[in-house]
Amino acid sequence: MPENTFLGPSLALSAILFSLGVAGVLLRRNAIVLFMCVELMLNAVNLAFIALAQFHGAGGQIMVLFVMTVAAAEAAVGLAIILAIFRHTQSVDLQNINLLRG
Amino acid sequence: MHLTHMVWLAVALPVAGFLVNGALALWRPQAKTAVSVVGAGVLLAAFVVALGVFAGLSNDPSQAPVIVRLWSWLPVGRLKVDFAFQVDQLAAVMLLIVTGVSSLIHLFSIGYMREDPGYARYFSYLNLFVVFMLVLVLGSNFPVLFIGWEGVGLCSYLLIGFWFSDKVNADAGKKAFIMNRIGDFGFLVATFFIWRAFGNLDFAYVSEHAATTLAPGGAVVTAITLFLFLGCTGKSAQIPLYTWLPDAMAGPTPVSALIHAATMVTAGVYLVARTNVLFAMAPVSSAVVAGIGAVTALFAATIGLRQYDIKKVLAYSTVSQLGYMFLGAGTGAYASGIFHLATHAFFKALLFLGSGNVIHAMHQAYHATHSHEDAQDMRNMGGLRQYTPVTFWLMLIATLAIAGIPPFAGFFSKDEILAAAFARGADAPVYYVFYGMGVLAALLTAFYMARLMAMTFFGENRTGERERAHLHEAPWIMTGPLVVLGVLSVIGGAINLPPFIGGHAALEHWLEPVLEPGLRFSHLAMPTGSAEYVLVGAAVAIGVIGLWLGFRVTLGRSIPVARAAPPDRGFARVLSRKYYVDELYDALVVRPLVWLSRVVLWRGVDQRVVDGAAVNGAAVVSRLAGGGLRLLQTGQVGVYVVLFLVGAVWILRAVMR
């Protein structure tokens, strides 16, 4: 097994991207931006899967394909929901969307 | 046909009658002809089958009981109970009495209930009663007998409250049912004891192994028999559970004749005879049985002296005569108890059906003139002899029978019981007291029966000027069965003629195989020779004196009609109010129970604890908790994300550690 000098940087990049995604989800109010941040987190995880795949067999790479598929489906459904919300309220600011308040 | 097939056929016939009549009652209540044919037909067929069973058994030289196992009912661990019937000499006698008397009473009912809108329902109940009564007498073990025992109680309840739109009748049914439940508790406890002692509940096993399993006179056998007898006091209306029987007269008169005189109420006597070996092994219990029987016989007879409702007199007379049967059974003269059971079934059914004819005539008369007088009150009767002559002569026969006048049926059976009690007095002097009570009760029996006959059939007619024209004898379908019962009341004593007038005690010998285990423990030396003649002479003299006094006292003064009658005073009032026993039970049992139920259980336990603390408390707790947790649901996505993140980190930490 060849010595992989990219492992450390790859995981570091993955961690940075993930943290950016989490920070974005926590701090932003715009639904589209929040959605993009979720995608960022997913892709950060994908990067970590790829980087580690060479130590643990092909499982990680297969998982990446699954994550991309699900992410595509999720994007389609999520964007449709956001669009429907926008048509209804003329806004995508999550501060205004609290219909589920108990 | 083989004996085993005839046994289940005897039960299956009334079952079929019940199903057909029940279906008719639901869908074709006006098809009265079909109901009559089915209702009485199945009983007549069952009687023919019973005759076949009797013949088959008497031709069997082995004299062994025939067991018919239908299916395995309760196979639980060591407990194995079959649904099985047992035909032996005792069961065969009961089978004949039950199907025979039932057939006659079904025929009578066709006439008596003709106008009733519940005709089909009535016959379906009556058929069902016969089913359970046959299960009771044919059951081969305690649980199967208990099915019949409970079933006849149910039918009794249904038929007492047959005209349930009147609250009094519904209450009488409830009273009968609840009183019987108290007795049934005793029966069940006795069954548990027997299971514990024997590990088997079959009659055959118990009577065969009792001598080796239980100690004679021991605590176990005494407890078993006393609890069994508690069951008998409920079903057979003995002190202290007798008060339901007089109230049971709320039902139709043929029901009073069949269930509350001839068959169901004698189930207790049958049970004592069936378990005779246990009672014979427990002299204390036997003395209790005889004592309760003697006291009940005397006590009920005194109440009967002062009743005005014709059916109430007969009801107390039934309680009193049942007391005689228990006096016989407790003395160890089980055959005499069964003998009196049989003759009593004849003459008491005759008396009740005769009173039914009288009530029928009175009711028709008052109905025709739209009068609202009491058709059952003897003070409104009088002189009915010329209006209902057939009924009069038949009831006179029954009166002579119950008063113990030879050669009528009741003389032989009652005399045998009294002689047995006298004979037992040689071993245990307390039986002399029981004998004395029995003799006194015999005097009172003759007296109140003479009073009943005098008030009903003799003297001036008090029904009313306009009503008198409408008094008529009942139709032949009602008098016919009475004639048969009348013949049986005359010659019924022949089934067990004592040796001193040339008989050979046929019934006693017939029952010997069943009663032998008990007789081994308590042999009874019946009086013979001059002692016997003195006893018999005394019994006859007492009957004659009682009748003479009864007629003389009753006819010696004018009787006011019920409406104008002054209230009784002094001891007569105590008697007509039945010693205030109902009031006593009401104050001691019913009221405290109602108070406990209402104040403690309803307002306290149910309303405060169950409704207040448990039900509403649970609601309050979940409402408060929900109100608090509701605040977490802000609807803001950001808050959810933060909480999610905190949770994820927390779980990660837990996993990493």
Short mmCIF file of C-alpha atoms in Angstrom, two decimals, chain A residues 22 25-26 34 94-95 97-98 100-102, chain B residues 630 633-638 640-642 645:
data_model
loop_
_atom_site.label_atom_id
_atom_site.label_comp_id
_atom_site.label_asym_id
_atom_site.label_seq_id
_atom_site.Cartn_x
_atom_site.Cartn_y
_atom_site.Cartn_z
CA VAL A 22 -22.29 23.94 10.39
CA VAL A 25 -26.57 26.49 9.08
CA LEU A 26 -26.38 27.99 12.57
CA LEU A 34 -28.85 27.27 4.62
CA LEU A 94 -36.57 31.34 8.07
CA GLN A 95 -37.26 33.82 10.88
CA ILE A 97 -41.51 30.64 8.96
CA ASN A 98 -42.60 29.24 12.33
CA LEU A 100 -44.90 24.57 13.87
CA ARG A 101 -44.53 26.66 17.05
CA GLY A 102 -46.15 24.76 19.94
CA ARG B 630 -44.65 22.87 24.54
CA GLN B 633 -41.37 23.82 20.07
CA THR B 634 -40.50 27.35 18.88
CA GLY B 635 -41.00 26.68 15.17
CA GLN B 636 -37.60 28.35 14.52
CA VAL B 637 -35.35 26.14 12.39
CA GLY B 638 -32.26 27.65 13.98
CA TYR B 640 -33.86 23.00 16.18
CA VAL B 641 -30.45 22.96 14.50
CA VAL B 642 -28.69 24.09 17.67
CA LEU B 645 -26.04 19.80 17.12
#
